[in-house]
Amino acid sequence: MLQRSAGRHALTTNDSTLGVESVAYRYTATGPRLGPFTFSAHPGQIWAVLGSNGAGKSTLFRLIAGELRPTEGSVRLGGTTELIPQGAAIPGRLTVTQTLDYLALLRHVPRDQRASNVAEALRLVDLVDLADTRVRKLSGGQHRRLVIGQALVARPMTLLMDEPSAGLDLDQRATLRSTVAAIGQERLVLISSHIVEDLAGVADHVLHLAEGRLVFAGSNDQNLWMALGEVT
């Protein structure tokens, strides 16, 4: 497990749990404070990270992924992690399979594992029938699923998806929900949105942020619906 914390990096156990402990962040010494956040999550869970634009969802993901160092607190994260930022895109010259194989190479996936990892990623994002199609010929929803697939070729234990449904139509968003459900069977998935309908049917836990503060973190019982009603 890699622990990312304020002022240092440390190796701890091989536990696959994500632990966020009293994490806070400031972009500048005198700027507004984001957090503190405290919650834990496990593989096999899908977390809806909810909040309006500017609530702090993207910054929280960057803190979990290690792109930002917490000003306070620590993040404990087992296994590999992939962050899919909002608006991520892939060039269109290669085929879907060639793209995934190349990106697996860049992620240092061993040669004897690349073909099986690519095949698994294609299955999880439902692009097997388009494996030999050039990326530039994919629809918007298919391209978004390929972006998710490229993050899966290294078989991460944790997947952070920042507003993946942005710009998709209703049918494409429904397909995306099915993709997330398949991925989340064995991995920890945190997926953010300010459109609550995109996540209510697939997430089993919710993290609700408002103005940089943690409002609620827990399973999607009646508290989830209370939180959903406040997100715009």
PDB file of C-alpha atoms in Angstrom:
ATOM      1  CA  MET A   1       0.000   0.000   0.000  1.00  0.00           C
ATOM      2  CA  LEU A   2       1.231   3.452  -0.874  1.00  0.00           C
ATOM      3  CA  GLN A   3       0.459   6.114   1.697  1.00  0.00           C
ATOM      4  CA  ARG A   4       0.355   9.698   0.464  1.00  0.00           C
ATOM      5  CA  SER A   5       0.259  12.210   3.262  1.00  0.00           C
ATOM      6  CA  ALA A   6       1.076  15.774   4.101  1.00  0.00           C
ATOM      7  CA  GLY A   7       4.822  16.229   3.793  1.00  0.00           C
ATOM      8  CA  ARG A   8       5.839  12.609   3.119  1.00  0.00           C
ATOM      9  CA  HIS A   9       5.307   9.344   1.241  1.00  0.00           C
ATOM     10  CA  ALA A  10       5.443   5.999   3.069  1.00  0.00           C
ATOM     11  CA  LEU A  11       4.910   2.305   2.310  1.00  0.00           C
ATOM     12  CA  THR A  12       2.527   0.484   4.624  1.00  0.00           C
ATOM     13  CA  THR A  13       0.573  -2.817   4.273  1.00  0.00           C
ATOM     14  CA  ASN A  14      -0.886  -4.522   1.198  1.00  0.00           C
ATOM     15  CA  ASP A  15      -4.476  -3.933   2.348  1.00  0.00           C
ATOM     16  CA  SER A  16      -6.692  -2.867  -0.587  1.00  0.00           C
ATOM     17  CA  THR A  17      -8.790  -0.469   1.487  1.00  0.00           C
ATOM     18  CA  LEU A  18      -8.816   3.216   0.581  1.00  0.00           C
ATOM     19  CA  GLY A  19      -8.475   5.260   3.747  1.00  0.00           C
ATOM     20  CA  VAL A  20      -8.848   9.026   3.706  1.00  0.00           C
ATOM     21  CA  GLU A  21      -7.992  10.414   7.129  1.00  0.00           C
ATOM     22  CA  SER A  22      -8.664  14.070   7.988  1.00  0.00           C
ATOM     23  CA  VAL A  23      -7.470  15.181   4.546  1.00  0.00           C
ATOM     24  CA  ALA A  24      -7.533  18.901   3.851  1.00  0.00           C
ATOM     25  CA  TYR A  25      -5.997  20.963   1.075  1.00  0.00           C
ATOM     26  CA  ARG A  26      -5.219  24.600   0.270  1.00  0.00           C
ATOM     27  CA  TYR A  27      -4.106  25.719  -3.184  1.00  0.00           C
ATOM     28  CA  THR A  28      -2.347  28.699  -1.580  1.00  0.00           C
ATOM     29  CA  ALA A  29      -1.270  29.452   1.974  1.00  0.00           C
ATOM     30  CA  THR A  30      -4.089  31.947   2.416  1.00  0.00           C
ATOM     31  CA  GLY A  31      -6.605  30.370   0.042  1.00  0.00           C
ATOM     32  CA  PRO A  32      -9.846  28.592   0.943  1.00  0.00           C
ATOM     33  CA  ARG A  33      -9.528  25.235   2.701  1.00  0.00           C
ATOM     34  CA  LEU A  34     -10.944  22.077   1.115  1.00  0.00           C
ATOM     35  CA  GLY A  35     -11.998  19.434   3.623  1.00  0.00           C
ATOM     36  CA  PRO A  36     -11.368  17.859   6.014  1.00  0.00           C
ATOM     37  CA  PHE A  37     -12.422  14.516   4.521  1.00  0.00           C
ATOM     38  CA  THR A  38     -12.514  11.215   6.385  1.00  0.00           C
ATOM     39  CA  PHE A  39     -13.918   7.994   4.912  1.00  0.00           C
ATOM     40  CA  SER A  40     -12.888   4.471   3.921  1.00  0.00           C
ATOM     41  CA  ALA A  41     -13.849   2.381   0.898  1.00  0.00           C
ATOM     42  CA  HIS A  42     -13.175  -1.139  -0.370  1.00  0.00           C
ATOM     43  CA  PRO A  43     -12.939  -3.118  -3.643  1.00  0.00           C
ATOM     44  CA  GLY A  44     -16.361  -4.220  -4.848  1.00  0.00           C
ATOM     45  CA  GLN A  45     -17.927  -0.882  -3.896  1.00  0.00           C
ATOM     46  CA  ILE A  46     -19.082   1.860  -6.250  1.00  0.00           C
ATOM     47  CA  TRP A  47     -19.080   5.329  -4.706  1.00  0.00           C
ATOM     48  CA  ALA A  48     -21.065   8.200  -6.165  1.00  0.00           C
ATOM     49  CA  VAL A  49     -19.129  11.404  -5.500  1.00  0.00           C
ATOM     50  CA  LEU A  50     -21.790  14.070  -5.688  1.00  0.00           C
ATOM     51  CA  GLY A  51     -21.704  17.830  -5.592  1.00  0.00           C
ATOM     52  CA  SER A  52     -22.299  20.886  -7.719  1.00  0.00           C
ATOM     53  CA  ASN A  53     -19.571  22.307  -9.932  1.00  0.00           C
ATOM     54  CA  GLY A  54     -16.820  23.696  -7.714  1.00  0.00           C
ATOM     55  CA  ALA A  55     -17.690  21.496  -4.728  1.00  0.00           C
ATOM     56  CA  GLY A  56     -14.204  19.932  -4.715  1.00  0.00           C
ATOM     57  CA  LYS A  57     -14.789  16.604  -6.477  1.00  0.00           C
ATOM     58  CA  SER A  58     -11.894  16.858  -8.938  1.00  0.00           C
ATOM     59  CA  THR A  59      -9.480  18.085  -6.275  1.00  0.00           C
ATOM     60  CA  LEU A  60     -10.415  15.178  -3.998  1.00  0.00           C
ATOM     61  CA  PHE A  61      -9.722  12.734  -6.826  1.00  0.00           C
ATOM     62  CA  ARG A  62      -6.331  14.301  -7.466  1.00  0.00           C
ATOM     63  CA  LEU A  63      -5.513  13.999  -3.760  1.00  0.00           C
ATOM     64  CA  ILE A  64      -6.464  10.305  -3.760  1.00  0.00           C
ATOM     65  CA  ALA A  65      -4.467   9.658  -6.946  1.00  0.00           C
ATOM     66  CA  GLY A  66      -1.394  11.376  -5.524  1.00  0.00           C
ATOM     67  CA  GLU A  67      -1.323  14.212  -8.030  1.00  0.00           C
ATOM     68  CA  LEU A  68      -1.750  16.652  -5.133  1.00  0.00           C
ATOM     69  CA  ARG A  69      -0.226  16.362  -1.665  1.00  0.00           C
ATOM     70  CA  PRO A  70      -2.626  16.966   1.246  1.00  0.00           C
ATOM     71  CA  THR A  71      -1.989  20.046   3.338  1.00  0.00           C
ATOM     72  CA  GLU A  72      -3.271  18.028   6.292  1.00  0.00           C
ATOM     73  CA  GLY A  73      -4.060  14.358   6.883  1.00  0.00           C
ATOM     74  CA  SER A  74      -3.201  11.291   4.829  1.00  0.00           C
ATOM     75  CA  VAL A  75      -4.449   9.003   2.059  1.00  0.00           C
ATOM     76  CA  ARG A  76      -3.813   5.251   2.367  1.00  0.00           C
ATOM     77  CA  LEU A  77      -4.328   3.420  -0.880  1.00  0.00           C
ATOM     78  CA  GLY A  78      -3.662  -0.231  -1.659  1.00  0.00           C
ATOM     79  CA  GLY A  79      -2.802  -1.507  -5.137  1.00  0.00           C
ATOM     80  CA  THR A  80      -2.673   0.527  -8.324  1.00  0.00           C
ATOM     81  CA  THR A  81      -4.937   3.485  -9.015  1.00  0.00           C
ATOM     82  CA  GLU A  82      -6.087   5.087 -12.245  1.00  0.00           C
ATOM     83  CA  LEU A  83      -7.618   8.546 -12.524  1.00  0.00           C
ATOM     84  CA  ILE A  84      -9.741   9.355 -15.578  1.00  0.00           C
ATOM     85  CA  PRO A  85      -9.956  13.163 -15.634  1.00  0.00           C
ATOM     86  CA  GLN A  86     -12.921  15.021 -17.017  1.00  0.00           C
ATOM     87  CA  GLY A  87     -12.715  15.420 -20.779  1.00  0.00           C
ATOM     88  CA  ALA A  88      -9.971  12.808 -21.283  1.00  0.00           C
ATOM     89  CA  ALA A  89      -9.597  11.853 -24.954  1.00  0.00           C
ATOM     90  CA  ILE A  90      -7.595   9.445 -27.137  1.00  0.00           C
ATOM     91  CA  PRO A  91      -6.131  10.190 -30.613  1.00  0.00           C
ATOM     92  CA  GLY A  92      -7.979   8.521 -33.483  1.00  0.00           C
ATOM     93  CA  ARG A  93      -5.359   7.012 -35.814  1.00  0.00           C
ATOM     94  CA  LEU A  94      -5.018   3.539 -34.243  1.00  0.00           C
ATOM     95  CA  THR A  95      -7.632   0.819 -33.831  1.00  0.00           C
ATOM     96  CA  VAL A  96      -9.243   0.188 -30.477  1.00  0.00           C
ATOM     97  CA  THR A  97      -7.067  -2.877 -29.818  1.00  0.00           C
ATOM     98  CA  GLN A  98      -3.875  -1.173 -30.979  1.00  0.00           C
ATOM     99  CA  THR A  99      -4.638   1.762 -28.693  1.00  0.00           C
ATOM    100  CA  LEU A 100      -5.170  -0.428 -25.638  1.00  0.00           C
ATOM    101  CA  ASP A 101      -2.074  -2.501 -26.387  1.00  0.00           C
ATOM    102  CA  TYR A 102       0.084   0.609 -26.773  1.00  0.00           C
ATOM    103  CA  LEU A 103      -1.240   2.144 -23.561  1.00  0.00           C
ATOM    104  CA  ALA A 104      -0.656  -1.148 -21.738  1.00  0.00           C
ATOM    105  CA  LEU A 105       2.951  -0.952 -22.915  1.00  0.00           C
ATOM    106  CA  LEU A 106       3.251   2.594 -21.560  1.00  0.00           C
ATOM    107  CA  ARG A 107       1.911   1.334 -18.220  1.00  0.00           C
ATOM    108  CA  HIS A 108       4.662  -1.307 -18.143  1.00  0.00           C
ATOM    109  CA  VAL A 109       2.264  -4.252 -18.350  1.00  0.00           C
ATOM    110  CA  PRO A 110       4.473  -7.325 -18.996  1.00  0.00           C
ATOM    111  CA  ARG A 111       4.454  -8.521 -22.598  1.00  0.00           C
ATOM    112  CA  ASP A 112       2.990 -11.936 -21.714  1.00  0.00           C
ATOM    113  CA  GLN A 113       0.047 -10.263 -19.919  1.00  0.00           C
ATOM    114  CA  ARG A 114      -0.820  -7.524 -22.391  1.00  0.00           C
ATOM    115  CA  ALA A 115      -3.090  -9.554 -24.686  1.00  0.00           C
ATOM    116  CA  SER A 116      -5.180 -10.926 -21.808  1.00  0.00           C
ATOM    117  CA  ASN A 117      -5.380  -7.525 -20.107  1.00  0.00           C
ATOM    118  CA  VAL A 118      -6.503  -5.881 -23.345  1.00  0.00           C
ATOM    119  CA  ALA A 119      -9.098  -8.592 -23.920  1.00  0.00           C
ATOM    120  CA  GLU A 120     -10.447  -8.139 -20.399  1.00  0.00           C
ATOM    121  CA  ALA A 121     -10.645  -4.367 -20.832  1.00  0.00           C
ATOM    122  CA  LEU A 122     -12.502  -4.750 -24.145  1.00  0.00           C
ATOM    123  CA  ARG A 123     -15.021  -7.071 -22.480  1.00  0.00           C
ATOM    124  CA  LEU A 124     -15.580  -4.827 -19.468  1.00  0.00           C
ATOM    125  CA  VAL A 125     -16.282  -1.740 -21.585  1.00  0.00           C
ATOM    126  CA  ASP A 126     -18.270  -3.692 -24.201  1.00  0.00           C
ATOM    127  CA  LEU A 127     -16.027  -2.871 -27.160  1.00  0.00           C
ATOM    128  CA  VAL A 128     -15.178  -6.420 -28.294  1.00  0.00           C
ATOM    129  CA  ASP A 129     -17.163  -6.000 -31.514  1.00  0.00           C
ATOM    130  CA  LEU A 130     -15.300  -2.761 -32.265  1.00  0.00           C
ATOM    131  CA  ALA A 131     -11.824  -4.061 -31.467  1.00  0.00           C
ATOM    132  CA  ASP A 132     -10.550  -3.503 -35.024  1.00  0.00           C
ATOM    133  CA  THR A 133     -12.302  -0.162 -35.549  1.00  0.00           C
ATOM    134  CA  ARG A 134     -10.208   2.978 -35.733  1.00  0.00           C
ATOM    135  CA  VAL A 135     -10.750   5.259 -32.766  1.00  0.00           C
ATOM    136  CA  ARG A 136     -11.750   8.214 -34.948  1.00  0.00           C
ATOM    137  CA  LYS A 137     -14.814   6.247 -36.141  1.00  0.00           C
ATOM    138  CA  LEU A 138     -16.211   5.663 -32.653  1.00  0.00           C
ATOM    139  CA  SER A 139     -19.276   7.484 -31.392  1.00  0.00           C
ATOM    140  CA  GLY A 140     -18.996   9.785 -28.399  1.00  0.00           C
ATOM    141  CA  GLY A 141     -20.229   7.118 -26.004  1.00  0.00           C
ATOM    142  CA  GLN A 142     -17.941   4.447 -27.478  1.00  0.00           C
ATOM    143  CA  HIS A 143     -14.964   6.776 -27.216  1.00  0.00           C
ATOM    144  CA  ARG A 144     -15.799   7.450 -23.560  1.00  0.00           C
ATOM    145  CA  ARG A 145     -15.878   3.704 -22.891  1.00  0.00           C
ATOM    146  CA  LEU A 146     -12.491   3.347 -24.610  1.00  0.00           C
ATOM    147  CA  VAL A 147     -11.091   6.015 -22.294  1.00  0.00           C
ATOM    148  CA  ILE A 148     -12.287   3.878 -19.395  1.00  0.00           C
ATOM    149  CA  GLY A 149     -10.859   0.759 -21.020  1.00  0.00           C
ATOM    150  CA  GLN A 150      -7.376   2.242 -21.343  1.00  0.00           C
ATOM    151  CA  ALA A 151      -7.404   2.834 -17.598  1.00  0.00           C
ATOM    152  CA  LEU A 152      -8.213  -0.840 -17.011  1.00  0.00           C
ATOM    153  CA  VAL A 153      -5.357  -2.432 -18.967  1.00  0.00           C
ATOM    154  CA  ALA A 154      -3.051  -2.319 -15.939  1.00  0.00           C
ATOM    155  CA  ARG A 155      -5.812  -3.896 -13.803  1.00  0.00           C
ATOM    156  CA  PRO A 156      -5.999  -1.166 -11.157  1.00  0.00           C
ATOM    157  CA  MET A 157      -7.644  -1.901  -7.833  1.00  0.00           C
ATOM    158  CA  THR A 158      -9.093   1.615  -7.658  1.00  0.00           C
ATOM    159  CA  LEU A 159     -10.624   3.599 -10.515  1.00  0.00           C
ATOM    160  CA  LEU A 160     -11.414   7.313 -10.163  1.00  0.00           C
ATOM    161  CA  MET A 161     -13.797   8.621 -12.843  1.00  0.00           C
ATOM    162  CA  ASP A 162     -14.325  12.383 -12.952  1.00  0.00           C
ATOM    163  CA  GLU A 163     -17.615  13.376 -14.654  1.00  0.00           C
ATOM    164  CA  PRO A 164     -17.447  10.572 -17.267  1.00  0.00           C
ATOM    165  CA  SER A 165     -21.038  11.173 -18.439  1.00  0.00           C
ATOM    166  CA  ALA A 166     -20.491  14.819 -19.377  1.00  0.00           C
ATOM    167  CA  GLY A 167     -21.669  15.436 -22.939  1.00  0.00           C
ATOM    168  CA  LEU A 168     -23.308  12.024 -23.422  1.00  0.00           C
ATOM    169  CA  ASP A 169     -26.932  11.518 -24.435  1.00  0.00           C
ATOM    170  CA  LEU A 170     -29.417   9.460 -22.397  1.00  0.00           C
ATOM    171  CA  ASP A 171     -28.710   6.145 -24.173  1.00  0.00           C
ATOM    172  CA  GLN A 172     -24.951   6.613 -23.899  1.00  0.00           C
ATOM    173  CA  ARG A 173     -25.261   7.422 -20.206  1.00  0.00           C
ATOM    174  CA  ALA A 174     -27.295   4.243 -19.645  1.00  0.00           C
ATOM    175  CA  THR A 175     -24.585   2.178 -21.357  1.00  0.00           C
ATOM    176  CA  LEU A 176     -21.956   3.901 -19.245  1.00  0.00           C
ATOM    177  CA  ARG A 177     -23.835   2.914 -16.071  1.00  0.00           C
ATOM    178  CA  SER A 178     -23.780  -0.717 -17.182  1.00  0.00           C
ATOM    179  CA  THR A 179     -20.038  -0.446 -17.809  1.00  0.00           C
ATOM    180  CA  VAL A 180     -19.428   1.000 -14.349  1.00  0.00           C
ATOM    181  CA  ALA A 181     -21.501  -1.770 -12.744  1.00  0.00           C
ATOM    182  CA  ALA A 182     -19.367  -4.439 -14.461  1.00  0.00           C
ATOM    183  CA  ILE A 183     -16.095  -2.777 -13.488  1.00  0.00           C
ATOM    184  CA  GLY A 184     -17.168  -2.331  -9.879  1.00  0.00           C
ATOM    185  CA  GLN A 185     -17.720  -6.022  -9.200  1.00  0.00           C
ATOM    186  CA  GLU A 186     -14.064  -6.561  -8.266  1.00  0.00           C
ATOM    187  CA  ARG A 187     -12.635  -3.036  -8.033  1.00  0.00           C
ATOM    188  CA  LEU A 188     -13.236   0.076  -6.006  1.00  0.00           C
ATOM    189  CA  VAL A 189     -14.825   2.695  -8.250  1.00  0.00           C
ATOM    190  CA  LEU A 190     -15.346   6.350  -7.318  1.00  0.00           C
ATOM    191  CA  ILE A 191     -17.322   8.201  -9.942  1.00  0.00           C
ATOM    192  CA  SER A 192     -18.234  11.863  -9.762  1.00  0.00           C
ATOM    193  CA  SER A 193     -21.134  13.745 -11.260  1.00  0.00           C
ATOM    194  CA  HIS A 194     -23.419  16.683 -10.585  1.00  0.00           C
ATOM    195  CA  ILE A 195     -26.212  14.782 -12.413  1.00  0.00           C
ATOM    196  CA  VAL A 196     -27.584  12.528  -9.701  1.00  0.00           C
ATOM    197  CA  GLU A 197     -29.620  10.362 -12.080  1.00  0.00           C
ATOM    198  CA  ASP A 198     -26.379   9.095 -13.620  1.00  0.00           C
ATOM    199  CA  LEU A 199     -25.292   7.464 -10.364  1.00  0.00           C
ATOM    200  CA  ALA A 200     -28.357   6.667  -8.256  1.00  0.00           C
ATOM    201  CA  GLY A 201     -29.014   3.367 -10.028  1.00  0.00           C
ATOM    202  CA  VAL A 202     -25.460   2.008  -9.939  1.00  0.00           C
ATOM    203  CA  ALA A 203     -23.717   3.309  -6.811  1.00  0.00           C
ATOM    204  CA  ASP A 204     -23.953   1.490  -3.485  1.00  0.00           C
ATOM    205  CA  HIS A 205     -22.237   4.271  -1.507  1.00  0.00           C
ATOM    206  CA  VAL A 206     -22.302   8.049  -1.707  1.00  0.00           C
ATOM    207  CA  LEU A 207     -19.889  10.833  -0.903  1.00  0.00           C
ATOM    208  CA  HIS A 208     -21.619  14.212  -0.937  1.00  0.00           C
ATOM    209  CA  LEU A 209     -19.532  17.402  -1.108  1.00  0.00           C
ATOM    210  CA  ALA A 210     -20.717  20.987  -0.853  1.00  0.00           C
ATOM    211  CA  GLU A 211     -18.475  24.062  -1.048  1.00  0.00           C
ATOM    212  CA  GLY A 212     -15.401  22.009  -0.245  1.00  0.00           C
ATOM    213  CA  ARG A 213     -16.945  20.275   2.775  1.00  0.00           C
ATOM    214  CA  LEU A 214     -17.907  16.643   3.316  1.00  0.00           C
ATOM    215  CA  VAL A 215     -21.672  16.512   3.889  1.00  0.00           C
ATOM    216  CA  PHE A 216     -22.206  12.741   3.969  1.00  0.00           C
ATOM    217  CA  ALA A 217     -20.231   9.535   3.371  1.00  0.00           C
ATOM    218  CA  GLY A 218     -21.861   6.121   3.610  1.00  0.00           C
ATOM    219  CA  SER A 219     -24.075   3.476   2.047  1.00  0.00           C
ATOM    220  CA  ASN A 220     -26.953   4.395  -0.226  1.00  0.00           C
ATOM    221  CA  ASP A 221     -29.847   3.968   2.175  1.00  0.00           C
ATOM    222  CA  GLN A 222     -32.340   6.754   2.829  1.00  0.00           C
ATOM    223  CA  ASN A 223     -29.446   9.110   3.603  1.00  0.00           C
ATOM    224  CA  LEU A 224     -28.396   8.866  -0.038  1.00  0.00           C
ATOM    225  CA  TRP A 225     -31.726  10.155  -1.220  1.00  0.00           C
ATOM    226  CA  MET A 226     -31.597  12.959   1.321  1.00  0.00           C
ATOM    227  CA  ALA A 227     -28.219  13.925  -0.118  1.00  0.00           C
ATOM    228  CA  LEU A 228     -29.407  13.590  -3.707  1.00  0.00           C
ATOM    229  CA  GLY A 229     -32.210  16.021  -3.089  1.00  0.00           C
ATOM    230  CA  GLU A 230     -29.729  18.736  -2.175  1.00  0.00           C
ATOM    231  CA  VAL A 231     -27.430  18.380  -5.203  1.00  0.00           C
ATOM    232  CA  THR A 232     -28.097  20.681  -8.141  1.00  0.00           C
TER     233      THR A 232
END
